[in-house]
Coordinates of C-alpha atoms in Angstrom, one line a residue:
Chain D
M1 CA -24.8 -15.5 -29.1
A2 CA -21.6 -14.1 -27.4
K3 CA -18.3 -15.4 -28.7
L4 CA -16.7 -18.1 -26.6
P5 CA -13.8 -16.9 -24.4
R6 CA -10.3 -17.1 -25.9
K7 CA -8.8 -18.6 -22.8
F8 CA -9.9 -21.4 -20.5
E9 CA -10.2 -20.6 -16.9
E10 CA -7.2 -21.8 -14.8
T11 CA -8.2 -24.0 -11.9
L12 CA -6.3 -25.9 -9.3
D13 CA -7.8 -29.4 -9.9
G14 CA -6.0 -32.0 -11.9
T15 CA -4.8 -35.5 -12.3
V16 CA -3.3 -37.6 -9.4
V17 CA 0.3 -38.5 -10.3
F18 CA 2.2 -41.3 -8.6
D19 CA 5.6 -40.9 -10.3
L20 CA 7.7 -38.1 -11.8
P21 CA 10.4 -38.0 -14.4
F22 CA 13.8 -38.5 -12.8
P23 CA 17.3 -39.4 -14.1
L24 CA 17.5 -43.2 -14.7
V25 CA 21.0 -43.2 -13.3
L26 CA 22.3 -40.9 -10.5
D27 CA 25.8 -40.7 -11.9
T28 CA 27.6 -37.3 -12.1
E29 CA 25.6 -36.3 -15.2
G30 CA 22.4 -37.4 -13.7
L31 CA 22.9 -35.5 -10.5
A32 CA 24.0 -32.4 -12.4
S33 CA 20.8 -32.6 -14.5
L34 CA 18.7 -32.1 -11.4
R35 CA 19.6 -28.4 -11.4
R36 CA 17.9 -28.1 -14.7
M37 CA 14.6 -29.5 -13.5
K38 CA 11.5 -27.4 -13.7
P39 CA 10.0 -26.7 -10.2
L40 CA 7.3 -29.0 -8.9
R41 CA 4.2 -27.2 -7.9
V42 CA 1.6 -29.1 -5.8
R43 CA -1.8 -28.2 -4.6
Q44 CA -2.2 -27.7 -0.9
S45 CA -5.5 -26.8 0.6
Y46 CA -6.0 -24.9 3.9
H47 CA -9.4 -24.7 5.5
I48 CA -10.2 -23.3 8.9
E49 CA -13.4 -22.8 10.9
Y50 CA -13.2 -20.0 13.3
L51 CA -15.3 -19.4 16.3
H52 CA -15.2 -15.6 16.0
S53 CA -16.5 -13.5 18.8
Y54 CA -18.0 -10.0 18.2
G55 CA -17.2 -9.3 21.9
Q56 CA -18.4 -5.9 23.1
D57 CA -19.8 -5.2 19.6
S58 CA -22.3 -8.1 19.9
P59 CA -25.4 -5.9 20.6
F60 CA -25.0 -4.3 17.2
F61 CA -25.5 -7.6 15.4
A62 CA -28.4 -8.6 17.7
G63 CA -29.8 -5.2 16.9
L64 CA -29.7 -5.9 13.2
T65 CA -31.7 -9.1 13.6
N66 CA -34.3 -6.9 15.3
R67 CA -34.3 -4.3 12.5
V68 CA -32.4 -1.7 14.5
Q69 CA -29.0 -0.2 13.7
L70 CA -27.1 0.7 16.8
G71 CA -24.2 3.0 17.2
N72 CA -22.0 4.1 20.1
R73 CA -21.7 7.4 21.8
D74 CA -19.2 8.9 24.3
P75 CA -21.3 9.6 27.4
E76 CA -19.4 12.9 28.2
T77 CA -18.7 14.5 24.8
G78 CA -21.6 13.0 22.8
Y79 CA -19.1 12.0 20.0
T80 CA -21.1 9.3 18.1
Y81 CA -19.8 6.4 16.1
A82 CA -21.9 4.9 13.3
T83 CA -19.7 1.8 13.4
P84 CA -19.6 0.3 16.8
R85 CA -16.7 1.0 19.1
G86 CA -16.5 0.0 22.7
H87 CA -14.3 2.9 23.9
D88 CA -14.0 6.4 22.6
M89 CA -10.8 7.3 20.8
Y90 CA -10.5 10.7 22.5
T91 CA -11.6 10.3 26.1
G92 CA -11.0 6.5 26.5
H93 CA -14.5 6.3 28.1
E94 CA -16.6 3.2 27.6
T95 CA -19.2 4.2 25.0
E96 CA -23.0 3.8 25.4
W97 CA -25.4 2.4 22.8
V98 CA -27.6 4.6 20.7
V99 CA -30.1 4.0 17.9
L100 CA -29.0 5.3 14.6
P101 CA -31.4 7.1 12.1
E102 CA -33.0 4.9 9.5
R103 CA -32.0 7.3 6.8
G104 CA -28.6 8.7 5.8
T105 CA -26.7 9.9 2.8
V106 CA -24.0 8.4 0.6
H107 CA -20.6 9.9 1.6
A108 CA -18.5 7.8 -0.9
F109 CA -19.1 4.8 -3.0
T110 CA -17.8 2.4 -5.7
V111 CA -19.1 -0.3 -8.0
C112 CA -17.0 -3.4 -7.7
Y113 CA -16.7 -5.5 -10.9
F114 CA -14.1 -7.8 -9.4
G115 CA -13.6 -8.7 -5.8
S116 CA -12.1 -11.2 -3.3
E117 CA -12.9 -14.8 -4.1
E118 CA -15.6 -14.9 -1.5
F119 CA -17.5 -12.1 -3.2
L120 CA -16.7 -12.6 -6.9
K121 CA -20.1 -14.3 -7.5
E122 CA -21.8 -11.1 -6.2
T123 CA -20.2 -8.7 -8.7
P124 CA -21.1 -6.1 -9.7
F125 CA -22.0 -4.8 -6.3
V126 CA -21.9 -1.4 -4.8
L127 CA -20.0 -0.4 -1.6
A128 CA -20.9 2.8 0.1
L129 CA -19.9 4.7 3.2
I130 CA -23.1 6.1 4.8
E131 CA -23.2 9.3 6.8
Y132 CA -25.9 10.2 9.2
E133 CA -27.1 13.6 10.6
G134 CA -25.7 14.1 14.0
V135 CA -23.3 11.2 13.8
D136 CA -19.6 11.8 13.7
T137 CA -18.3 8.7 11.8
L138 CA -19.5 6.6 8.8
F139 CA -20.8 3.1 8.2
L140 CA -19.6 0.8 5.4
A141 CA -22.5 -1.0 3.7
R142 CA -23.9 -2.4 0.5
L143 CA -26.0 -0.1 -1.6
T144 CA -28.6 -1.7 -3.9
G145 CA -31.5 -0.5 -5.9
V146 CA -29.2 1.5 -8.2
D147 CA -28.1 0.8 -11.7
P148 CA -24.3 0.3 -12.1
D149 CA -24.6 1.3 -15.7
E150 CA -25.9 4.7 -14.6
V151 CA -23.0 5.2 -12.2
S152 CA -22.5 8.8 -11.3
L153 CA -20.7 11.0 -8.8
D154 CA -24.1 12.4 -8.1
W155 CA -24.8 9.3 -6.0
I156 CA -22.7 11.1 -3.4
G157 CA -25.2 13.0 -1.2
M158 CA -28.1 10.7 -2.3
Q159 CA -30.5 10.0 0.5
V160 CA -30.7 6.3 1.4
Q161 CA -32.8 4.2 3.6
A162 CA -31.8 1.2 5.8
R163 CA -33.3 -2.2 5.0
Y164 CA -32.8 -5.4 6.9
R165 CA -32.5 -9.0 5.9
R166 CA -35.4 -11.0 7.2
N167 CA -33.2 -14.0 7.6
S168 CA -30.2 -12.4 9.3
K169 CA -26.8 -13.8 8.8
I170 CA -25.3 -12.1 11.9
K171 CA -23.0 -10.1 9.6
P172 CA -22.8 -6.3 9.0
T173 CA -24.6 -6.9 5.7
D174 CA -27.8 -7.7 7.7
V175 CA -28.4 -4.0 7.1
Y176 CA -28.1 -2.6 3.6
F177 CA -29.3 0.6 1.9
V178 CA -31.5 1.6 -0.9
P179 CA -32.2 5.1 -2.4
V180 CA -35.1 6.9 -0.7
E181 CA -37.9 7.0 -3.3
Chain I
M1 CA 21.4 9.1 17.6
R2 CA 24.3 8.0 15.4
K3 CA 24.7 8.7 11.7
V4 CA 23.2 5.9 9.6
Y5 CA 24.4 5.1 6.1
A6 CA 22.4 3.2 3.5
V7 CA 25.4 1.6 1.8
S8 CA 24.1 -1.0 -0.5
G9 CA 21.0 -2.9 -1.8
G10 CA 19.7 -5.5 -4.1
V11 CA 16.4 -6.4 -5.7
S12 CA 15.3 -9.7 -7.2
K13 CA 13.5 -9.5 -10.5
F14 CA 9.8 -8.9 -9.6
A15 CA 7.6 -11.3 -11.5
K16 CA 4.0 -12.5 -11.4
S17 CA 5.4 -15.9 -10.3
R18 CA 8.7 -17.2 -9.2
P19 CA 8.1 -21.0 -8.9
D20 CA 11.8 -21.6 -9.7
K21 CA 12.9 -20.7 -6.2
T22 CA 11.5 -20.8 -2.6
F23 CA 11.2 -17.4 -0.9
Q24 CA 14.5 -17.9 1.0
A25 CA 16.4 -18.4 -2.3
V26 CA 14.7 -15.4 -3.9
V27 CA 15.8 -13.2 -0.9
K28 CA 19.3 -14.6 -1.4
E29 CA 19.4 -13.3 -5.0
A30 CA 18.9 -9.8 -3.6
Y31 CA 21.3 -10.4 -0.7
D32 CA 24.1 -11.7 -2.9
Y33 CA 23.7 -8.6 -5.2
A34 CA 23.9 -6.2 -2.3
I35 CA 27.1 -7.9 -1.0
A36 CA 28.7 -8.1 -4.4
D37 CA 28.0 -4.4 -4.9
L38 CA 30.1 -3.7 -1.8
G39 CA 32.9 -5.7 -3.4
L40 CA 32.7 -8.3 -0.7
E41 CA 32.5 -12.1 -0.6
F42 CA 29.6 -13.8 1.1
R43 CA 31.7 -15.1 3.9
Q44 CA 33.4 -11.7 4.5
F45 CA 30.1 -9.9 4.8
N46 CA 28.5 -12.5 7.0
E47 CA 31.5 -12.1 9.3
L48 CA 30.9 -8.3 9.5
V49 CA 27.1 -8.0 9.7
D50 CA 25.7 -7.7 13.2
G51 CA 22.1 -8.8 12.6
S52 CA 18.9 -8.3 10.6
V53 CA 15.3 -7.2 10.4
A54 CA 12.9 -9.3 8.3
S55 CA 10.0 -8.0 6.4
Y56 CA 7.0 -9.9 5.0
F57 CA 3.3 -9.1 5.2
S58 CA 1.2 -12.2 5.1
D59 CA 1.6 -15.6 6.7
H60 CA -1.3 -16.6 4.5
F61 CA 0.6 -16.3 1.3
T62 CA 3.5 -18.4 2.5
R63 CA 1.2 -20.8 4.5
Q64 CA 4.3 -20.8 6.7
L65 CA 4.7 -19.2 10.1
M66 CA 8.1 -17.9 11.1
A67 CA 9.2 -17.6 7.5
G68 CA 11.6 -14.8 8.7
I69 CA 13.8 -17.2 10.5
M70 CA 13.9 -19.5 7.5
V71 CA 15.4 -16.6 5.5
Q72 CA 17.8 -15.8 8.3
D73 CA 18.9 -19.4 8.3
Y74 CA 19.2 -19.7 4.5
L75 CA 21.3 -16.5 4.4
G76 CA 23.7 -18.0 6.9
L77 CA 22.9 -15.3 9.5
C78 CA 22.2 -17.6 12.4
P79 CA 22.9 -17.2 15.4
K80 CA 23.0 -13.4 14.9
P81 CA 20.1 -11.3 16.2
G82 CA 17.0 -10.7 14.0
H83 CA 13.3 -10.2 14.2
R84 CA 10.4 -9.9 11.8
V85 CA 8.2 -6.8 11.4
E86 CA 4.7 -6.6 9.9
G87 CA 2.6 -3.6 9.1
G88 CA 0.6 -4.4 5.9
G89 CA 1.8 -2.6 2.8
A90 CA 4.2 -0.5 4.9
T91 CA 6.0 -3.6 6.1
G92 CA 9.1 -2.8 4.0
G93 CA 9.2 0.8 5.1
I94 CA 8.9 -0.2 8.7
C95 CA 11.6 -2.8 8.3
F96 CA 14.0 -0.1 6.8
Q97 CA 13.3 2.2 9.8
E98 CA 13.7 -0.6 12.3
A99 CA 17.1 -1.4 10.8
W100 CA 17.9 2.3 11.0
K101 CA 17.0 2.3 14.7
A102 CA 19.2 -0.7 15.3
V103 CA 22.2 1.2 13.9
A104 CA 21.2 4.7 15.1
S105 CA 20.8 3.4 18.7
G106 CA 24.3 1.8 18.7
Y107 CA 22.8 -1.7 18.9
M108 CA 24.4 -2.7 15.6
D109 CA 27.1 -1.3 13.3
V110 CA 26.0 -3.3 10.3
C111 CA 22.3 -4.3 9.9
V112 CA 20.7 -6.0 6.9
A113 CA 17.0 -5.4 6.2
Y114 CA 15.5 -8.0 4.0
G115 CA 12.0 -8.4 2.7
F116 CA 9.9 -10.6 0.4
E117 CA 6.5 -11.8 -0.6
T118 CA 5.4 -14.8 -2.6
M119 CA 1.9 -13.8 -3.8
S120 CA 1.7 -16.3 -6.7
H121 CA 1.0 -19.3 -4.4
V122 CA -2.7 -18.5 -4.6
E123 CA -5.0 -17.4 -7.4
T124 CA -5.4 -13.6 -7.8
W125 CA -8.9 -13.5 -6.3
K126 CA -7.8 -15.5 -3.3
G127 CA -4.9 -13.1 -3.0
N128 CA -7.3 -10.3 -2.9
E129 CA -9.2 -12.0 -0.2
F130 CA -6.0 -12.4 1.9
I131 CA -5.2 -8.7 1.4
A132 CA -8.8 -7.8 2.4
L133 CA -8.3 -9.6 5.7
A134 CA -6.2 -6.5 6.5
S135 CA -9.5 -4.8 7.1
D136 CA -11.8 -5.2 10.1
V137 CA -13.1 -8.7 9.8
S138 CA -16.2 -7.9 11.9
F139 CA -17.3 -4.8 10.0
D140 CA -15.4 -4.2 6.8
Y141 CA -14.4 -7.5 5.2
P142 CA -17.8 -9.2 5.3
V143 CA -19.4 -6.3 3.4
G144 CA -17.4 -7.1 0.3
G145 CA -13.7 -7.0 1.4
F146 CA -11.7 -5.7 -1.5
Y147 CA -8.9 -3.2 -1.3
S148 CA -9.5 -1.8 -4.8
G149 CA -13.1 -1.2 -3.7
Y150 CA -11.9 0.7 -0.6
Y151 CA -9.6 2.9 -2.6
A152 CA -12.2 3.5 -5.2
M153 CA -14.5 4.9 -2.5
M154 CA -11.7 7.3 -1.6
V155 CA -11.5 8.3 -5.3
T156 CA -15.1 9.1 -5.6
R157 CA -14.9 11.3 -2.5
H158 CA -11.8 13.0 -3.8
M159 CA -13.4 13.6 -7.2
K160 CA -16.6 15.0 -5.6
E161 CA -14.7 17.1 -3.0
F162 CA -12.0 18.6 -5.3
G163 CA -13.1 17.9 -8.9
T164 CA -10.3 15.4 -9.5
T165 CA -10.7 13.6 -12.9
V166 CA -10.0 10.1 -14.1
E167 CA -7.8 11.5 -16.8
Q168 CA -5.6 13.0 -14.0
L169 CA -5.4 9.6 -12.4
A170 CA -4.4 8.1 -15.7
H171 CA -1.5 10.5 -16.0
V172 CA 0.1 8.7 -13.0
S173 CA -0.4 5.3 -14.7
V174 CA 1.1 6.5 -18.0
K175 CA 4.1 8.1 -16.2
N176 CA 4.9 5.1 -14.0
H177 CA 4.5 2.5 -16.7
I178 CA 6.7 4.5 -19.1
N179 CA 9.3 5.1 -16.4
A180 CA 9.4 1.4 -15.8
F181 CA 10.1 0.8 -19.5
H182 CA 13.7 1.7 -18.6
N183 CA 13.9 -0.3 -15.4
P184 CA 14.8 -4.0 -15.9
Y185 CA 13.6 -4.9 -12.4
A186 CA 10.1 -3.9 -13.2
Q187 CA 7.3 -6.5 -13.7
K188 CA 5.4 -4.4 -16.3
R189 CA 7.3 -2.5 -18.9
N190 CA 4.7 -1.1 -21.2
R191 CA 4.0 2.2 -22.9
Y192 CA 0.4 3.1 -22.3
T193 CA -1.8 6.1 -23.2
I194 CA -4.5 7.8 -21.2
E195 CA -7.0 6.0 -23.5
D196 CA -5.4 2.6 -22.7
V197 CA -5.8 3.3 -19.0
R198 CA -9.4 4.3 -19.3
N199 CA -10.3 1.5 -21.7
A200 CA -8.8 -1.2 -19.5
P201 CA -11.3 -3.5 -17.7
M202 CA -13.1 -1.6 -14.9
V203 CA -12.2 -3.1 -11.5
A204 CA -13.9 -0.8 -9.0
W205 CA -15.4 2.4 -10.5
P206 CA -13.6 4.6 -11.5
L207 CA -10.4 2.5 -11.1
T208 CA -9.4 0.3 -14.1
R209 CA -6.9 -2.5 -14.1
L210 CA -4.2 0.0 -15.2
D211 CA -4.9 2.2 -12.2
I212 CA -3.9 -0.6 -9.8
C213 CA -0.7 -2.3 -9.0
V214 CA -0.2 -6.1 -9.6
M215 CA 0.6 -8.9 -7.3
S216 CA 4.2 -10.1 -7.4
D217 CA 6.8 -12.5 -6.2
G218 CA 10.0 -10.8 -5.2
A219 CA 12.6 -9.7 -2.6
A220 CA 14.7 -6.8 -1.7
V221 CA 17.7 -6.2 0.6
V222 CA 19.2 -3.0 2.1
I223 CA 22.4 -2.8 4.1
L224 CA 22.6 0.0 6.7
C225 CA 25.6 0.8 8.8
S226 CA 27.2 3.2 11.3
E227 CA 30.4 5.1 10.6
E228 CA 32.2 2.3 12.4
G229 CA 30.4 -0.2 10.3
L230 CA 31.2 1.6 7.1
A231 CA 34.9 1.7 8.1
R232 CA 34.8 -2.1 8.7
L233 CA 33.1 -2.8 5.3
E234 CA 35.5 -0.5 3.5
A235 CA 38.5 -2.0 5.2
A236 CA 37.4 -5.5 4.2
S237 CA 36.7 -4.5 0.6
G238 CA 39.5 -2.0 0.1
K239 CA 36.9 0.3 -1.5
T240 CA 35.5 3.7 -0.7
Y241 CA 31.7 3.8 -1.0
S242 CA 29.4 6.6 -2.0
R243 CA 28.0 8.0 1.2
V244 CA 24.2 7.9 1.4
L245 CA 22.9 9.1 4.8
V246 CA 19.5 8.5 6.2
T247 CA 18.8 11.9 7.5
G248 CA 15.3 11.6 8.8
I249 CA 12.6 9.1 9.4
G250 CA 8.9 9.6 10.2
R251 CA 5.9 7.4 10.8
G252 CA 2.2 8.0 11.2
T253 CA -0.9 5.9 11.9
D254 CA -4.6 6.1 11.4
A255 CA -7.8 4.3 12.3
M256 CA -8.1 0.8 10.8
R257 CA -11.6 1.4 9.5
M258 CA -12.0 4.3 7.0
A259 CA -15.4 4.9 8.4
D260 CA -13.8 5.9 11.8
R261 CA -11.5 8.5 10.4
P262 CA -12.2 11.8 12.1
H263 CA -13.5 15.0 10.4
Q264 CA -11.2 17.5 12.1
S265 CA -11.7 21.2 12.3
F266 CA -9.7 23.8 10.5
D267 CA -8.0 24.8 13.8
D268 CA -7.0 21.3 14.6
F269 CA -5.6 20.8 11.1
M270 CA -3.5 23.9 11.3
K271 CA -2.3 23.0 14.7
Y272 CA -1.5 19.3 14.3
N273 CA -1.3 18.5 10.6
A274 CA -0.3 21.5 8.5
L275 CA 3.3 21.6 7.3
P276 CA 5.4 24.6 8.3
H277 CA 5.5 25.9 4.7
E278 CA 1.7 25.8 4.7
Q279 CA 1.3 27.4 8.1
E280 CA 3.6 30.3 7.0
N281 CA 1.9 31.0 3.7
A282 CA -1.1 33.3 4.1
D283 CA -2.5 32.3 0.7
T284 CA -2.5 28.6 1.7
V285 CA -4.0 29.4 5.1
A286 CA -6.8 31.3 3.3
Y287 CA -7.2 28.4 0.8
Y288 CA -7.7 25.9 3.6
R289 CA -10.1 28.2 5.4
E290 CA -12.2 28.4 2.3
L291 CA -12.1 24.6 1.9
W292 CA -13.4 24.2 5.5
D293 CA -16.1 26.8 4.9
H294 CA -17.3 24.6 2.0
G295 CA -17.6 21.5 4.2
F296 CA -14.1 20.0 3.8
R297 CA -13.1 18.0 6.9
Y298 CA -9.7 16.3 7.6
P299 CA -8.6 13.6 6.9
G300 CA -12.0 12.2 6.0
V301 CA -11.7 9.3 3.5
H302 CA -9.9 11.4 0.8
S303 CA -6.7 12.1 2.7
F304 CA -4.1 10.1 4.6
R305 CA -3.4 11.7 7.9
A306 CA -0.8 9.0 8.6
G307 CA 1.1 10.0 5.5
R308 CA 1.0 13.6 6.4
M309 CA 2.3 12.9 9.9
A310 CA 5.0 10.6 8.6
S311 CA 6.1 13.3 6.2
K312 CA 5.9 16.1 8.8
Q313 CA 8.1 14.1 11.2
A314 CA 10.6 13.0 8.6
Y315 CA 10.9 16.6 7.2
E316 CA 11.5 18.0 10.7
N317 CA 14.2 15.4 11.3
A318 CA 15.9 16.1 7.9
G319 CA 15.5 19.9 8.0
I320 CA 13.2 20.0 4.9
T321 CA 11.0 23.1 4.8
N322 CA 9.7 23.0 1.2
P323 CA 9.5 19.4 0.0
L324 CA 8.8 20.1 -3.6
E325 CA 12.0 22.2 -3.9
D326 CA 14.1 20.3 -1.3
L327 CA 13.6 16.8 -2.6
D328 CA 15.2 15.7 -5.9
F329 CA 13.0 12.6 -6.3
I330 CA 10.5 10.5 -4.4
E331 CA 9.7 6.8 -4.5
L332 CA 6.2 6.6 -3.1
H333 CA 3.6 3.9 -2.5
D334 CA 1.4 4.1 -5.6
A335 CA -0.6 0.9 -5.1
Y336 CA -3.3 2.9 -7.0
T337 CA -2.9 5.9 -9.3
S338 CA -5.3 7.7 -6.9
S339 CA -3.1 7.0 -3.8
E340 CA -0.2 8.6 -5.6
I341 CA -2.3 11.7 -6.1
Q342 CA -3.5 11.6 -2.5
T343 CA 0.1 11.2 -1.4
Y344 CA 1.3 14.3 -3.3
E345 CA -1.0 16.2 -1.0
D346 CA 0.0 14.3 2.2
M347 CA 3.7 14.9 1.4
G348 CA 3.1 18.6 0.8
L349 CA 4.1 18.6 -2.9
C350 CA 0.9 20.5 -3.4
R351 CA -2.0 21.6 -1.2
Y352 CA -4.8 19.2 -0.2
G353 CA -7.3 19.1 -3.1
E354 CA -4.7 20.0 -5.8
G355 CA -3.3 16.5 -6.3
G356 CA -5.2 16.0 -9.6
P357 CA -3.9 19.1 -11.4
F358 CA -0.4 18.4 -9.9
A359 CA -0.5 14.9 -11.5
A360 CA -1.2 16.3 -14.9
S361 CA 1.2 19.3 -14.6
G362 CA 4.4 17.5 -15.5
K363 CA 6.1 18.4 -12.2
A364 CA 6.4 14.8 -11.1
F365 CA 7.7 13.4 -14.4
V366 CA 11.2 12.4 -15.3
P367 CA 13.0 14.9 -17.5
G368 CA 13.9 13.8 -21.1
I369 CA 11.3 11.1 -21.4
D370 CA 8.6 11.3 -24.1
Y371 CA 5.4 10.3 -22.4
G372 CA 3.2 11.2 -25.3
L373 CA 1.4 13.7 -23.1
N374 CA 0.9 17.4 -23.3
L375 CA 2.5 18.5 -20.0
P376 CA 2.3 22.2 -19.3
E377 CA 5.1 22.4 -16.8
E378 CA 8.7 21.2 -16.5
P379 CA 9.7 18.4 -14.1
I380 CA 10.7 19.6 -10.6
C381 CA 10.7 16.5 -8.5
P382 CA 10.3 13.1 -10.3
V383 CA 7.9 10.8 -8.4
N384 CA 8.4 7.1 -8.8
P385 CA 11.1 7.4 -11.4
S386 CA 11.5 3.6 -11.0
G387 CA 7.9 3.0 -12.2
G388 CA 6.6 2.6 -8.6
L389 CA 4.4 -0.2 -7.5
I390 CA 2.1 0.1 -10.5
A391 CA 4.7 -1.0 -12.9
C392 CA 7.4 -2.6 -10.8
G393 CA 5.0 -4.8 -8.9
H394 CA 4.1 -5.0 -5.2
P395 CA 5.5 -8.1 -3.4
V396 CA 4.4 -6.4 -0.2
G397 CA 7.3 -7.2 2.2
A398 CA 9.9 -6.3 -0.4
T399 CA 8.2 -3.1 -1.7
G400 CA 9.4 -0.5 0.8
L401 CA 12.9 -1.9 0.6
M402 CA 12.9 -1.9 -3.2
Q403 CA 12.1 1.8 -2.9
A404 CA 15.1 2.2 -0.6
V405 CA 17.4 0.4 -3.0
F406 CA 16.4 2.5 -6.0
A407 CA 16.8 5.6 -3.8
I408 CA 20.4 4.6 -2.8
W409 CA 21.3 4.0 -6.5
Q410 CA 19.8 7.4 -7.5
L411 CA 21.9 9.1 -4.8
Q412 CA 25.0 7.1 -5.6
G413 CA 24.5 8.1 -9.3
T414 CA 24.6 4.4 -10.2
I415 CA 21.3 3.9 -11.9
E416 CA 23.0 3.2 -15.3
K417 CA 25.2 0.6 -13.7
H418 CA 22.3 -1.3 -12.1
F419 CA 19.6 -0.7 -14.8
G420 CA 21.9 -0.8 -17.8
D421 CA 20.2 2.4 -18.9
A422 CA 20.8 5.9 -17.6
T423 CA 17.4 7.3 -18.6
L424 CA 16.0 7.2 -15.1
Q425 CA 19.0 8.7 -13.4
V426 CA 17.9 12.0 -11.7
Q427 CA 20.8 14.2 -12.6
G428 CA 22.6 15.6 -9.6
A429 CA 20.3 13.9 -7.1
K430 CA 21.3 14.9 -3.6
R431 CA 18.2 14.2 -1.6
G432 CA 15.3 11.8 -2.0
A433 CA 12.3 10.4 0.0
I434 CA 10.9 7.0 0.2
H435 CA 7.3 6.5 1.3
S436 CA 5.7 3.2 2.4
H437 CA 2.0 2.9 3.1
A438 CA -0.3 0.3 4.6
G439 CA -4.0 -0.6 4.6
T440 CA -6.3 2.3 3.8
G441 CA -3.7 4.6 5.2
T442 CA -3.2 3.0 8.6
Y443 CA 0.6 2.8 8.9
V444 CA 2.8 5.1 6.7
T445 CA 6.5 5.6 6.8
V446 CA 8.6 8.3 5.2
S447 CA 12.4 8.2 5.2
I448 CA 14.8 10.8 3.8
L449 CA 18.1 9.7 2.2
E450 CA 20.8 12.1 1.2
A451 CA 24.1 11.9 -0.6
E452 CA 26.8 13.1 1.8
E453 CA 29.2 15.6 0.4

C-alpha cells in the first residue's frame, strides 16, 4: 500500500466564527496594537451562469452533434480554417462552410499532469493540435487511445482519426481523436 | 516625439501571498520606494506628477472591477488623469509604453506607471483556470484550458522541428534561479541543477514544475518624465539623476488561437519578419531557405511572430542592427524556460531554430557566477540577470514594470544599492531591452533603455 501523503490538502471550508480577538480596551495602547494584528482572510464565493452564444460559429457545434467536423474557407482564395472563423483574416470576406477530413495528423501535443481546476479530475490528458491535408490552420483537440507512459516525440506526425461523443455536450470536445489503427 | 527618461522605480517583494496588505497598499510600497529613490517626499512628488497608467491583468483575481482607480485613490493621485491598460501577460509592458506615449506626446511631463496582481486570493488550480480564460472560451478553454499545456505543445513542436532538448530548456531554469539567488526581490532564490529541473514533478510533458514560473502577489512602479519633467524633479530634490533614456518601443500581435497562426512562406518571412542583420547575411538567408525546404513554416506554433515584430520595431527606433552585440542585457518574459528559448530567436539573438544550443552556450549567462554548468562560451548578453519570471515570480500586471525597474537600476549602475549585492550588476551596461509577452504570443512589447552619456 502506498504511503499516506505528508501534507493534508488545503481547502477553503472551515468553522463559522461569530467573534474575533480584539483589544479589551481601546485606549492608546489598544489602538496601537491594532497595527500588529494578523490579516483577516475570509472565504468569498463567486458563481456565475453565462448564456454563452457561439454566434456565427454555431453550425460547427451542430455539426459535431451530427458527427461531422466543419471548417471555414475563404470563397475567393480557398484559404481553409480547421477552427471556425466567420471572416477570413487576409481578405475580410465572410467564409463558407466546408466539411473537414475525418483523418489528420498530430502537429504538436502534450500530456497534462496538472490543469485548471475544472480539468484536474481528468488528468493525465493529452492535448494535441491536429493538422489536415489541404487545410491551412490547425484544430486543438483531445487525443486519447495513447499511453502517457509511452510519451514520445514520434507522436508528432501520427495519423489520427476523429471520433464523436454519442451524447454531445455542445463543446469542441464533442470531437476527439484516436490513433489510426 | 520628445525624449522620455525612465528616472526611477520601485518593486514590492514578490511573494506567493501577501495577505498583510490590500493591493493598493502593496502598490504603495513600490511607489514610496520610487519616490524616495528620487530624494523626494511623498507630497513633493504628488505635486509634480501629472498622471498615471495602471496595469493589472485579471478582474477575476481581485474580484473587484475598477481596481485601478482604487490604487490611484490610495496613492493620493486623484483628481489627476489616469487609465488602466490590460493585455494579458504583457500588461506591464504595455503600461510602460502607454506611460512613454503620455510623455513622448507632450501630454504629461511626469507620468507614473504602476502595476500589480494579487494571485493568492484563489487556490493555484483556480488561478490556472482564470489564466486559461485568456484563451478562446469557445474553442480552446473547453478542451482542457491550461497555459502550461499550451506552451508544452509549442515545446514538442520546437523539439521536433529543431532538435531542441529538455536539457537545453533546463539550462534556462538553472541560470534564472541562480541569478535570483542574488536578488532580494525574487520569490524563489534556489540553486538548482539540470537534474533537479528534470526530476521535478511533470506538469505538462516535457515541462516540469521548474520550467514554469510561479504565481505571485506583488507590485511595481516606474516613473517616466520629459526633459522638463526631469528638470522639475531635480529642482525639487536638489539632485542630479542618472539619465536613462527610453530610445525605442515596439509592439506586435498575433492570432489568439495558436491553431490559427499562419504558416508563412520563405518570401513573406524575409519580406516582413526577418531582421536587417538576417536579411543582409547570405549564410543566414541560405540557412532559412534550407529550413523552408524541409517544411518549416513561420511562425507556426514554435515561434512568436508578435515578439519578432515588437523587436524589429523597437530595434529600428533605437538604431539597433545586431541585437546580441548591441544590447548589454535583456530582461525578457520567461514564463516558461521554453518561451525564453523561443524569445532568443524572436529577438534575433540567434537564428530561428538555434535557441536550444544558444541557451546552453553560456552567451546569455551573467559573468562571474558559478552555475555548476559546463558552458562552452563566454557571456555576451546576460538574459534575465534578475532571475526573470521563473525565479522572481509573475504577478502579471507588475511583471513588465518590474523588468523596467531592474533595467533602470542596471543602467544607473545601482544594482548593489538596491539589491545589497553587486553580483548581478552588468558591468558598464549602456543599453538594455525589456520584453513583455501575453497569451500564447498574442501581444508582445519590447522597449529599449539606454544610459545617456
